Amino acid sequence: MRIPQLPLRISKRFHSREYRLAGREQSVSVDFDGKNALELKSGHIARFASSAVVASSGDNAVMATVVQKKEKQGDGNGVPLQVEYRPSASAIGRIPTNFLRKELSQSDTEILISRAIDRSIRPLLPTNSYETQVICKPLALDENADQIMLGINAASTALHISSAPFSGPLAALRVTMSSRGTFQINPTQEEIREASLDVIIAMKKNQKTIMIELDGKEVSAEHLEQACHVAFENVEKLHVAMEKMAVGVEKDVLPTKNLEKIEKILRELVTERVYYVMTDSTHDKISRDQEIQKIYRDVVESKELQSHSPQDIYPCYSALVKQILRETVLNTGIRCDGRKITDFRPITIQVDMYKKLHGCSMFQRGQTQVMSTVTFDSPTAAFHPDSVAQLLGSQRKKSFMLHYEFPSFAINEVGISRSSNRREIGHGALAEKALKNLFPKDFPYATRLACQVLESNGSSSMASVCGGSLALFDAGVPMKSAAAGVAIGLITDQNEPDSKYKVLTDILGIEDYAGDMDFKIAGTKNGFTAAQLDVKNDGLTRQQLKESLQAARSGIDHVLSKMNIMRDRPREEFKTTVPIIQSIRIEPHKRVTLFRNNGYNCKLIEAETGVKISAEDENNISLLAQNKQKLQKAMDMMGEVLETHGNLDFAFGSIVQAEIVEIVDRGVFVTLPGSSQRIFMNNNHLSLNPIRHPEVLGLKIGDKMSTTWFGRDEHTGNIRLSRRTLTGAAHPATAQKPKK
């Protein structure tokens, strides 16, 4: 029988230059200070991807893969990029603690890492590039793993050695400053926790800064600039290593549409109308957006552009709107709402609007409005991370939590209410970072600060910092200092971006949309506590960065002066609605009475009074009550329980009469005079001879016997009784259980 010859199909990828480069093994190592070497390796793993790189430092390794879908190209309305940092419990030698025992979804930590990687690489890809997906996954991690730094460098290198039109190289470093004022590069987790300044900086080869993530304890602008300078001096080694790995790589030549005809028609049709809208300071966010959309609809329906699709018209129209706004600001120094580049929008503040709340504020800056509420609860309500996150140090127990909410109605849109998205998690983490180092460490309550954006026209996360600080003051939290935040923008000239530019203070949403930078900076009168830099161009020069920090410093001082008029210090006493927390010292043997039998007595008191009872340590318990009356009722009930069950005490070695109330195989339960507390006596304490069952001694329920009081166990508080010394001669009974 003749076997028919079937056509052999081989994937084109195996014959492509991209695949051959992906399979070319190469490795480079960068040594910073003799102990923090970073190795980049490719060609040995995930070779079906467009490119894959493993960044490793010590025993830590993170893999980044890049895949491009060359059948689909961006439409110019944004970079078609997906970035995902996927969790891996096996990388740290653990099994996930969820029901299915496998990785189900990203935690907040992985989402924040994904955002940091995305914000670093997105500005260096064109909007018309092919659809690109970057997936980062940890391969091995220990307690000193710096997942953000490894992830950014692995993703950047993977893009740089792929055919994607990535205008790298881009490298990231973490720099910390100790309390002594010394700087460390890529520090350990212990050094990060003790540092007064912790900053991650991603920058290009020309020393332009692309991304900054700052966590500080009121650090000065000078110290932040010094940290950036340390990064500038050391990052060049990484750039050289990445360039070495990219030798021989050919970048994609992206097909482009010839839209010059559309652009010319648009300039003739709508330039004057758009300019009029952009210079009319009477417009607010909604009316300005409506006018811009109306002009666009007119353009699409015009006879001059009837032969062109809206998909081609919109990118050109959007670019024209941005260009007009940018040129107006650059040429006149006046913004679309009539402000100068250093002016703030009007600020209005309210506090204590609702007496029932533990603390609240309403912070309004222009058309951005945030309501912040503070809630106090028992220490058990604090955030507790799972064992995997705790082992990595990426998440820790938090008694202070800030949650940021951005509903769709805040921007006049229809949306679906669901769990927090990546943006909400990122903005909430930034606002929490701005306030957490000001929160007192010994505060007795677990505290939740909820920041709800009710209106948004730019800088809602920084408004959350301002409103959150006011709400904490209104609640009576003894903060170290008040904090405020401001968003700084940048508009550069297309031909001379490094020398001709304007730094904007307190940017609008449309200025964020059309501008080159969104630099969110928060701090106190003493220094910065948090910062987050996002850019849309090829980065900030050192001079632009310096001017941005100066603008932020003066802006924060301005906002703090407005906030201090309303409330310049925490209220001296908590509101009457704040729950009362009382710490009580209880001896270990009495504490057992409360929490034994799965906490039966404790739950009974909680159900009756509504008071939360929790254990602080081995000697103290905490009571949280809504008012003094409920607290007193709970303490009275607790006293009754302890009086009934935990007040037995006799002289050591004294003889006590005990009554048998239950017999089990391994011993008997007895009660003592004046108490109903059941005390267990093991078989070993019933007789000098070893026995297997108490009945061999002729013991029955209801019998009374003499026992010796040996006090309480120092660890458990259990009463120790014995009759071995009182049984006299050895009992003739055998060690067998009697027959029934």
XYZ file of C-alpha atoms in Angstrom:
740
model
C 0.000 0.000 0.000
C 1.373 3.342 -0.991
C 1.352 6.036 1.667
C 0.257 9.392 0.227
C 2.712 12.236 0.594
C 1.261 14.949 2.799
C 2.460 18.534 2.516
C 4.844 19.327 5.351
C 3.930 22.525 7.185
C 6.612 24.179 9.246
C 5.993 27.353 11.190
C 7.579 30.367 9.577
C 8.832 31.354 13.020
C 11.507 28.637 12.830
C 12.906 30.217 9.702
C 12.590 33.832 10.798
C 15.505 35.986 11.801
C 13.585 36.841 14.958
C 13.510 33.196 16.047
C 17.182 32.660 15.280
C 18.079 35.682 17.415
C 15.757 34.497 20.182
C 17.613 31.188 20.219
C 21.057 32.780 20.333
C 22.372 32.240 23.841
C 24.120 35.210 25.374
C 24.773 36.514 28.840
C 26.162 39.707 30.336
C 26.853 40.611 33.941
C 26.990 44.030 35.574
C 28.780 44.521 38.888
C 27.834 47.619 40.878
C 29.648 47.486 44.194
C 31.114 44.014 44.408
C 28.052 42.398 45.982
C 25.033 43.382 43.873
C 25.865 41.920 40.468
C 23.026 41.802 37.933
C 23.091 39.188 35.164
C 21.024 39.340 31.967
C 20.707 36.118 29.987
C 18.750 35.196 26.850
C 18.464 32.450 24.242
C 18.228 29.541 26.670
C 14.575 29.730 27.670
C 11.118 30.420 26.147
C 12.529 30.479 22.602
C 9.137 30.456 20.872
C 8.519 33.960 22.200
C 9.703 36.921 20.146
C 12.325 37.372 22.855
C 12.907 36.258 26.425
C 15.372 37.476 29.028
C 16.131 36.325 32.555
C 17.413 38.984 34.943
C 19.071 37.535 38.027
C 20.773 38.894 41.110
C 22.111 36.460 43.670
C 19.571 33.670 44.070
C 16.762 35.729 42.529
C 15.658 35.438 38.913
C 12.789 37.001 36.948
C 11.942 36.063 33.359
C 10.404 38.514 30.890
C 8.947 37.455 27.541
C 7.842 39.590 24.599
C 5.346 38.473 21.965
C 4.159 40.631 19.079
C 0.999 40.070 17.090
C 2.089 41.389 13.723
C -1.341 40.991 12.186
C -2.688 43.825 14.339
C -1.270 47.337 14.461
C -2.097 50.208 16.812
C -4.487 52.871 15.543
C -2.562 55.798 17.031
C -4.900 56.271 20.011
C -2.499 54.665 22.467
C 0.309 52.143 22.638
C -1.121 48.613 22.087
C 0.808 47.148 25.023
C -0.116 44.653 27.740
C 2.156 44.141 30.735
C 1.527 41.464 33.312
C 3.611 40.313 36.265
C 2.368 36.853 37.167
C 2.740 35.429 40.672
C 4.601 32.196 41.404
C 4.523 30.667 44.871
C 6.878 27.893 43.765
C 9.551 30.533 43.143
C 9.880 30.891 46.914
C 9.265 27.239 47.717
C 5.706 27.559 48.977
C 2.252 26.300 48.050
C -0.503 28.927 47.641
C -2.796 29.127 50.657
C -6.099 29.461 48.748
C -8.657 26.673 48.454
C -7.376 25.328 45.112
C -3.717 25.639 46.158
C -2.662 27.348 42.948
C -2.120 30.874 41.667
C -5.540 32.310 40.845
C -5.082 36.035 40.311
C -2.683 38.876 40.915
C -2.392 40.344 44.382
C -2.075 44.094 44.893
C 1.706 43.663 44.999
C 1.848 41.999 41.576
C -0.468 44.653 40.141
C 1.799 47.427 41.428
C 4.850 45.678 39.944
C 3.018 45.331 36.605
C 2.190 49.034 36.634
C 5.787 50.019 37.410
C 7.069 47.934 34.479
C 4.337 49.280 32.178
C 5.038 52.914 33.079
C 8.746 52.391 32.375
C 8.531 50.839 28.904
C 5.313 52.267 27.438
C 6.759 55.740 26.569
C 9.440 54.104 24.393
C 7.023 52.319 22.049
C 5.208 54.160 19.218
C 1.428 54.294 19.156
C 1.313 52.562 15.764
C 3.435 49.594 16.853
C 2.185 46.037 16.625
C 0.133 44.649 19.486
C 2.691 43.654 22.112
C 2.424 41.587 25.270
C 5.084 41.513 27.981
C 4.782 38.798 30.619
C 7.125 38.725 33.605
C 7.316 35.747 35.910
C 9.608 35.080 38.877
C 11.637 31.888 38.590
C 13.365 31.979 41.977
C 13.085 34.461 44.836
C 14.399 34.848 48.353
C 13.653 37.312 51.137
C 15.915 39.955 49.540
C 14.324 39.818 46.093
C 13.758 43.156 44.367
C 11.049 42.100 41.946
C 10.401 45.575 40.507
C 14.012 46.258 39.602
C 14.527 42.789 38.096
C 11.206 42.965 36.240
C 11.872 46.366 34.636
C 15.383 45.428 33.504
C 14.292 42.030 32.180
C 11.329 43.509 30.266
C 13.380 46.390 28.863
C 16.148 44.055 27.667
C 13.634 41.641 26.138
C 12.079 44.492 24.152
C 15.502 45.847 23.194
C 16.666 42.530 21.690
C 13.335 41.911 19.937
C 12.240 43.349 16.616
C 9.779 45.673 18.383
C 10.437 49.375 17.616
C 11.550 50.008 21.199
C 13.679 53.135 21.539
C 15.827 51.807 24.359
C 17.904 50.830 26.103
C 16.165 51.598 29.376
C 17.510 50.510 32.763
C 16.266 50.785 36.335
C 18.028 51.042 39.678
C 16.799 51.230 43.253
C 18.616 53.731 45.460
C 18.091 54.138 49.197
C 19.430 56.609 51.727
C 20.100 55.461 55.274
C 19.468 57.531 58.378
C 23.185 58.403 58.296
C 22.813 59.990 54.859
C 24.673 57.312 52.867
C 23.286 55.945 49.592
C 23.018 52.265 48.620
C 22.394 50.782 45.163
C 19.993 47.834 44.911
C 19.790 47.379 48.715
C 18.512 44.436 50.738
C 14.974 44.349 52.117
C 16.306 45.156 55.580
C 18.097 48.239 54.236
C 14.916 49.289 52.414
C 12.843 49.047 55.605
C 15.327 51.154 57.562
C 15.918 53.728 54.803
C 14.594 57.264 55.018
C 14.490 57.456 51.200
C 13.663 54.619 48.805
C 13.439 55.467 45.111
C 13.273 53.391 41.927
C 14.497 55.270 38.860
C 14.219 54.124 35.239
C 16.200 56.097 32.677
C 17.447 56.050 29.103
C 20.991 56.068 27.791
C 20.963 59.850 27.395
C 20.390 60.211 31.175
C 16.751 61.102 30.681
C 14.419 59.958 33.433
C 11.408 57.907 32.353
C 9.933 56.676 35.635
C 10.304 57.472 39.346
C 8.698 55.704 42.299
C 9.522 57.338 45.657
C 8.767 56.236 49.206
C 10.218 58.739 51.654
C 10.176 59.847 55.256
C 9.944 63.592 54.636
C 13.014 63.769 52.384
C 14.235 67.027 50.894
C 14.377 67.798 47.180
C 18.176 67.973 47.480
C 18.394 64.407 48.810
C 16.109 63.158 46.038
C 18.284 64.889 43.434
C 21.377 63.296 45.005
C 19.746 59.860 44.790
C 18.972 60.481 41.112
C 22.594 61.538 40.579
C 23.799 58.255 42.134
C 21.538 56.390 39.727
C 22.794 58.440 36.749
C 26.390 57.518 37.596
C 25.734 53.767 37.814
C 23.016 53.043 35.272
C 25.327 53.449 32.275
C 26.795 49.997 33.004
C 23.382 48.450 32.434
C 22.863 50.398 29.219
C 26.176 49.102 27.828
C 25.224 45.515 28.728
C 21.841 45.816 27.025
C 23.395 47.310 23.896
C 25.853 44.419 23.771
C 22.990 41.909 23.819
C 21.128 43.765 21.047
C 23.973 43.611 18.505
C 22.625 42.341 15.186
C 18.963 42.945 16.018
C 16.896 44.479 13.220
C 13.900 46.517 14.279
C 10.518 46.374 12.551
C 9.808 49.007 9.950
C 6.203 49.833 10.724
C 3.840 50.378 7.811
C 2.323 53.835 8.028
C -0.723 55.334 6.418
C -0.389 58.494 4.403
C -2.683 60.802 6.353
C -1.226 64.097 5.156
C -4.334 64.878 3.133
C -6.588 64.391 6.176
C -4.282 66.478 8.351
C -4.275 69.314 5.818
C -8.069 69.325 5.513
C -8.456 69.265 9.295
C -6.142 72.236 9.742
C -8.181 74.213 7.233
C -11.548 73.190 8.674
C -11.228 73.262 12.457
C -8.033 75.003 13.627
C -9.819 78.250 14.471
C -12.755 76.502 16.146
C -10.513 74.310 18.304
C -8.292 77.273 19.197
C -11.355 79.242 20.289
C -12.483 76.387 22.560
C -8.991 75.936 24.009
C -8.638 79.628 24.857
C -12.150 80.155 26.238
C -11.600 80.065 30.003
C -15.343 80.050 30.704
C -15.504 76.369 29.745
C -15.403 73.698 32.404
C -14.421 70.058 31.831
C -17.812 68.888 30.582
C -18.593 71.836 28.297
C -15.072 71.841 26.804
C -15.225 68.109 26.092
C -18.668 68.494 24.541
C -17.470 71.259 22.225
C -14.431 69.237 21.145
C -16.664 66.237 20.427
C -19.154 68.391 18.520
C -16.376 69.707 16.273
C -15.240 66.132 15.643
C -18.741 65.020 14.644
C -18.990 67.963 12.257
C -15.652 66.995 10.721
C -16.651 63.378 10.188
C -19.871 64.463 8.464
C -18.190 67.134 6.322
C -18.153 66.620 2.572
C -14.385 67.212 2.441
C -13.751 64.037 4.465
C -16.638 61.858 3.336
C -14.293 59.448 1.592
C -12.217 58.826 4.735
C -13.087 56.548 7.642
C -13.491 57.812 11.234
C -10.690 55.417 12.226
C -8.297 57.502 10.114
C -9.794 60.879 11.015
C -9.823 60.573 14.807
C -6.042 60.118 15.382
C -5.370 63.153 13.187
C -8.020 65.213 14.956
C -6.762 64.193 18.397
C -3.200 65.137 17.444
C -4.392 68.538 16.177
C -6.260 69.272 19.441
C -3.155 68.394 21.447
C -0.943 70.498 19.188
C -3.153 73.585 19.542
C -3.282 73.288 23.337
C 0.481 72.775 23.566
C 1.362 75.659 21.242
C -0.981 77.999 23.103
C 0.690 77.239 26.442
C 4.213 77.432 25.000
C 3.621 80.717 23.183
C 1.479 82.578 25.719
C 2.069 80.880 29.074
C -1.719 80.871 29.576
C -3.616 77.617 30.025
C -7.039 76.663 28.696
C -8.790 77.625 31.951
C -7.095 81.036 32.044
C -4.465 80.209 34.661
C -0.764 80.928 34.410
C 1.604 77.967 34.510
C 2.213 78.272 38.291
C -1.373 79.038 39.332
C -3.583 76.707 41.345
C -7.250 76.057 40.878
C -9.544 77.327 43.661
C -9.446 75.128 46.773
C -12.397 74.625 49.126
C -12.328 72.404 52.211
C -14.917 71.004 54.615
C -14.379 68.809 57.668
C -16.702 67.031 60.098
C -19.673 67.166 57.711
C -21.274 64.056 59.232
C -21.133 63.775 63.015
C -21.634 60.007 62.979
C -18.354 59.387 61.132
C -15.154 58.978 63.123
C -13.484 61.528 60.856
C -14.264 63.002 57.441
C -13.361 65.751 55.007
C -14.344 67.072 51.591
C -11.450 68.398 49.522
C -12.277 70.286 46.321
C -9.606 71.561 43.938
C -11.189 73.019 40.828
C -13.443 70.284 39.483
C -11.707 67.497 41.384
C -13.627 66.519 44.513
C -12.696 63.802 47.005
C -14.562 62.760 50.141
C -12.360 61.032 52.727
C -13.688 59.090 55.708
C -11.802 57.552 58.638
C -12.993 54.428 60.436
C -11.499 53.022 63.650
C -11.779 49.357 64.609
C -10.140 46.795 66.864
C -6.519 45.736 66.245
C -7.756 42.417 64.839
C -9.228 44.320 61.863
C -5.722 45.171 60.615
C -4.616 43.835 57.231
C -2.766 40.521 57.498
C -0.940 39.304 54.349
C -0.836 35.665 53.338
C 2.229 33.593 54.145
C 3.661 33.842 50.618
C 3.567 37.652 50.523
C 4.842 37.851 54.083
C 7.808 35.607 53.309
C 8.823 37.862 50.417
C 8.350 40.999 52.470
C 6.224 42.454 49.668
C 3.275 42.848 52.034
C 3.278 43.349 55.774
C 0.698 43.640 58.502
C -0.937 47.061 58.233
C -2.874 48.837 60.952
C -3.334 51.835 58.646
C -5.002 51.241 55.282
C -6.020 53.660 52.531
C -8.551 52.561 49.924
C -9.145 54.670 46.820
C -12.372 54.505 44.833
C -12.938 56.032 41.406
C -16.540 55.439 40.254
C -17.574 56.064 36.657
C -19.971 58.895 37.579
C -16.963 60.999 38.624
C -16.244 61.597 34.923
C -19.849 61.430 33.674
C -19.573 57.924 32.272
C -21.617 54.757 32.567
C -19.624 51.918 34.085
C -19.952 48.595 35.848
C -19.396 48.495 39.609
C -16.865 45.812 40.381
C -13.731 45.265 42.433
C -10.911 47.789 42.272
C -9.139 47.978 38.921
C -5.402 48.382 38.397
C -5.637 52.160 38.293
C -7.537 52.378 41.585
C -5.084 50.028 43.280
C -2.124 52.042 41.986
C -3.519 55.428 43.009
C -4.573 54.097 46.407
C -1.092 52.682 47.036
C 0.478 56.032 46.114
C -1.797 57.982 48.483
C -1.218 55.446 51.264
C 2.534 55.738 50.753
C 2.255 59.515 51.176
C 0.599 59.178 54.603
C 1.803 55.909 56.144
C 5.151 57.227 57.426
C 3.311 60.061 59.203
C 0.911 57.706 61.001
C 1.784 56.964 64.668
C 3.169 53.447 65.133
C 1.653 52.988 68.607
C -1.889 54.017 67.638
C -4.298 51.604 69.385
C -6.883 51.302 66.596
C -6.801 49.633 63.210
C -7.579 52.543 60.872
C -9.148 52.575 57.418
C -9.090 55.731 55.319
C -11.537 55.546 52.401
C -11.036 58.158 49.668
C -13.981 58.385 47.274
C -13.568 60.472 44.140
C -16.867 62.249 43.468
C -15.647 64.521 40.651
C -12.446 64.231 38.667
C -10.651 66.687 36.441
C -7.053 65.737 37.132
C -4.920 64.842 40.140
C -7.523 62.883 42.111
C -4.855 60.779 43.848
C -3.124 63.894 45.179
C -6.488 65.300 46.254
C -6.913 62.034 48.187
C -3.677 62.757 50.044
C -4.927 66.229 51.001
C -8.410 65.062 51.949
C -7.061 62.008 53.747
C -4.707 64.104 55.870
C -7.573 66.425 56.842
C -9.855 63.498 57.696
C -7.184 61.953 59.937
C -6.776 65.289 61.713
C -10.557 65.512 62.088
C -10.600 62.016 63.602
C -7.953 62.964 66.163
C -5.071 60.840 64.853
C -1.806 62.339 66.188
C -0.062 62.544 62.822
C 3.538 63.771 62.686
C 2.501 66.478 60.239
C -0.137 67.367 57.666
C 0.495 66.140 54.110
C -0.561 67.505 50.736
C -0.039 66.482 47.128
C 0.179 68.167 43.746
C 0.439 66.999 40.135
C 3.114 68.684 38.007
C 2.892 68.645 34.202
C 5.233 69.394 31.318
C 4.723 70.660 27.785
C 7.725 70.691 25.449
C 8.381 72.079 22.006
C 8.345 69.380 19.342
C 11.607 70.567 17.778
C 13.473 71.641 20.935
C 12.074 69.491 23.764
C 15.116 69.839 26.033
C 15.390 73.616 25.961
C 11.943 74.992 25.157
C 9.293 73.832 27.609
C 6.830 74.856 30.306
C 6.431 73.193 33.708
C 2.781 73.300 34.809
C 1.498 73.265 38.382
C -1.777 71.521 39.316
C -2.632 70.084 35.904
C -6.104 69.484 34.495
C -7.214 66.215 32.974
C -6.869 67.620 29.447
C -3.337 68.846 30.252
C -2.444 65.343 31.372
C -3.946 64.030 28.104
C -2.099 66.504 25.857
C 1.083 66.998 27.894
C 4.315 65.074 28.247
C 4.347 64.350 31.969
C 2.255 63.589 35.037
C 4.497 63.943 38.091
C 2.518 63.285 41.281
C 4.398 64.475 44.373
C 3.200 64.466 47.988
C 4.850 65.671 51.159
C 4.790 67.779 54.290
C 6.345 71.109 55.199
C 9.534 69.160 56.007
C 9.940 67.107 52.838
C 8.531 64.648 50.306
C 6.846 61.406 51.364
C 5.846 59.942 47.986
C 6.250 60.613 44.272
C 5.324 58.930 41.011
C 6.561 60.041 37.599
C 4.870 59.095 34.311
C 6.019 60.511 30.975
C 4.799 60.292 27.387
C 7.944 61.555 25.688
C 11.493 60.177 25.779
C 12.101 61.351 29.343
C 13.025 64.318 31.531
C 16.365 66.055 31.456
C 18.060 66.678 34.782
C 17.129 70.358 34.591
C 13.468 69.549 33.894
C 13.450 67.155 36.848
C 14.949 69.801 39.124
C 12.415 72.437 38.063
C 9.569 69.966 38.558
C 10.672 69.274 42.134
C 10.925 73.009 42.816
C 7.409 73.545 41.463
C 6.138 70.681 43.623
C 7.785 72.107 46.745
C 6.134 75.507 46.329
C 2.853 73.856 45.334
C 2.733 71.644 48.431
C 3.429 74.659 50.653
C 0.550 76.535 48.991
C -1.930 73.691 49.541
C -0.794 73.174 53.149
C -1.441 76.850 53.878
C -5.036 76.410 52.665
C -5.481 73.214 54.685
C -4.094 74.785 57.865
C -6.774 77.472 57.753
C -9.420 74.779 58.171
C -7.534 72.470 60.577
C -3.862 72.853 61.452
C -3.619 70.109 64.099
C -5.446 66.911 65.116
C -8.483 67.315 67.341
C -7.512 66.861 70.982
C -10.231 64.337 71.839
C -11.889 61.648 69.771
C -15.499 62.132 68.751
C -18.163 60.545 70.911
C -18.927 58.131 68.061
C -15.405 56.682 68.144
C -15.398 53.253 69.796
C -13.702 52.935 73.176
C -10.718 50.622 73.350
C -9.667 49.242 76.726
C -6.692 47.017 77.483
C -7.045 44.643 80.452
C -4.384 42.482 82.048
C -5.588 38.959 82.817
C -3.564 36.134 84.292
C -2.952 33.256 81.851
C -5.114 30.756 83.753
C -8.049 33.161 83.746
C -7.559 33.978 80.075
C -7.983 30.286 79.282
C -11.453 30.524 80.796
C -12.434 33.170 78.239
C -11.014 31.569 75.120
C -11.358 27.819 75.727
C -13.915 25.687 73.872
C -13.329 27.708 70.709
C -13.859 30.956 72.615
C -17.361 30.096 73.846
C -17.422 32.511 76.796
C -15.793 35.250 74.720
C -18.355 34.878 71.921
C -21.173 34.859 74.461
C -20.053 38.243 75.828
C -19.599 39.665 72.298
C -23.083 38.522 71.244
C -24.684 40.003 74.355
C -22.909 43.372 74.378
C -21.550 43.951 70.843
C -18.067 44.447 72.311
C -15.139 42.974 70.365
C -12.687 41.006 72.498
C -9.243 40.203 71.120
C -5.955 38.977 72.542
C -3.122 41.509 72.389
C -0.444 39.235 73.866
C -0.168 36.431 76.429
C -1.088 38.713 79.343
C -3.394 41.395 77.901
C -6.698 41.427 76.068
C -8.338 44.297 74.225
C -11.994 45.333 74.397
C -13.556 47.554 71.720
C -16.968 48.999 72.635
C -19.243 51.533 70.966
C -19.814 53.382 74.248
C -18.963 53.312 77.952
C -22.189 51.545 78.915
C -21.510 48.574 76.640
C -17.895 48.437 77.779
C -18.954 48.319 81.429
C -21.527 45.608 80.715
C -18.896 43.491 78.955
C -16.439 43.948 81.824
C -19.127 42.962 84.345
C -19.961 39.795 82.387
C -16.282 39.005 82.055
C -15.849 39.451 85.805
C -18.693 37.020 86.476
C -17.163 34.402 84.186
C -13.732 34.775 85.721
C -15.154 34.790 89.257
C -17.047 31.591 88.571
C -14.329 29.696 86.750
C -10.978 31.239 87.450
C -10.799 32.305 91.114
C -9.618 29.081 92.778
C -6.511 29.382 94.917
C -5.129 27.378 97.852
C -1.830 27.144 99.668
C 0.722 25.054 97.806
C 0.686 21.449 99.093
C -2.609 21.776 100.965
C -5.155 18.946 100.987
C -8.331 19.699 99.022
C -11.498 17.627 98.716
C -12.431 17.008 95.065
C -15.665 15.530 93.669
C -15.576 13.345 90.542
C -17.978 14.609 87.850
C -16.835 12.568 84.826
C -14.685 9.503 84.163
C -12.832 8.945 80.893
C -10.213 6.401 79.829
C -7.258 8.678 80.506
C -8.391 10.178 83.819
C -11.177 11.947 85.689
C -12.722 15.407 85.770
C -13.297 16.832 89.232
C -14.649 20.003 90.826
C -13.476 21.723 93.984
C -15.609 23.254 96.745
C -17.116 26.604 95.813
C -16.499 26.239 92.063
C -18.084 24.525 89.088
C -14.833 24.595 87.091
C -13.949 21.137 85.782
C -10.355 20.115 86.478
C -8.751 17.166 84.724
C -6.620 14.657 86.651
C -4.577 12.268 84.516
C -4.328 8.565 85.421
C -0.717 9.148 86.450
C -1.910 11.406 89.297
C -4.542 8.996 90.619
C -2.272 6.205 91.831
C 1.359 5.326 92.438
C 0.955 2.340 90.125
C 0.382 2.867 86.390
C -3.244 2.293 85.390
C -5.132 2.369 82.089
C -8.558 3.313 83.455
C -9.723 5.040 86.648
C -12.355 2.375 87.378
C -9.673 -0.123 88.443
C -9.344 2.054 91.535
C -13.045 1.709 92.261
C -13.714 5.362 91.494
C -17.274 6.407 90.555
C -18.989 9.640 89.564
C -19.981 11.518 92.705
C -17.142 10.112 94.810
C -15.152 12.563 96.863
C -11.430 12.123 97.348
C -8.553 13.969 98.958
C -6.074 15.611 96.586
C -2.944 17.722 96.940
C -2.957 21.266 95.491
C 0.184 21.949 93.409
C -0.820 25.345 92.065
C -1.142 26.180 88.376
C 0.950 25.403 85.319
C 3.043 28.515 84.588
C 2.450 28.280 80.829
C -1.174 27.148 80.474
C -2.644 28.227 83.815
C -4.228 24.753 84.291
C -4.763 23.626 87.898
C -2.479 20.789 89.023
C -3.987 18.210 91.449
C -2.633 14.818 92.505
C -3.511 12.026 94.936
C -0.366 9.956 94.428
C 1.128 11.063 97.742
C -2.123 10.278 99.567
C -2.717 6.696 98.342
C -0.228 5.127 100.790
C 0.933 1.639 99.805
C 0.731 0.487 96.236
C -2.740 -0.455 95.132
C -3.096 -4.159 94.338
C -5.219 -3.501 91.271
C -3.889 -4.597 87.886
C -3.289 -2.273 84.965
C -6.168 -3.725 82.958
C -9.537 -2.125 82.343
C -12.213 -4.043 84.295
C -14.727 -6.126 82.430
C -18.256 -4.875 82.355
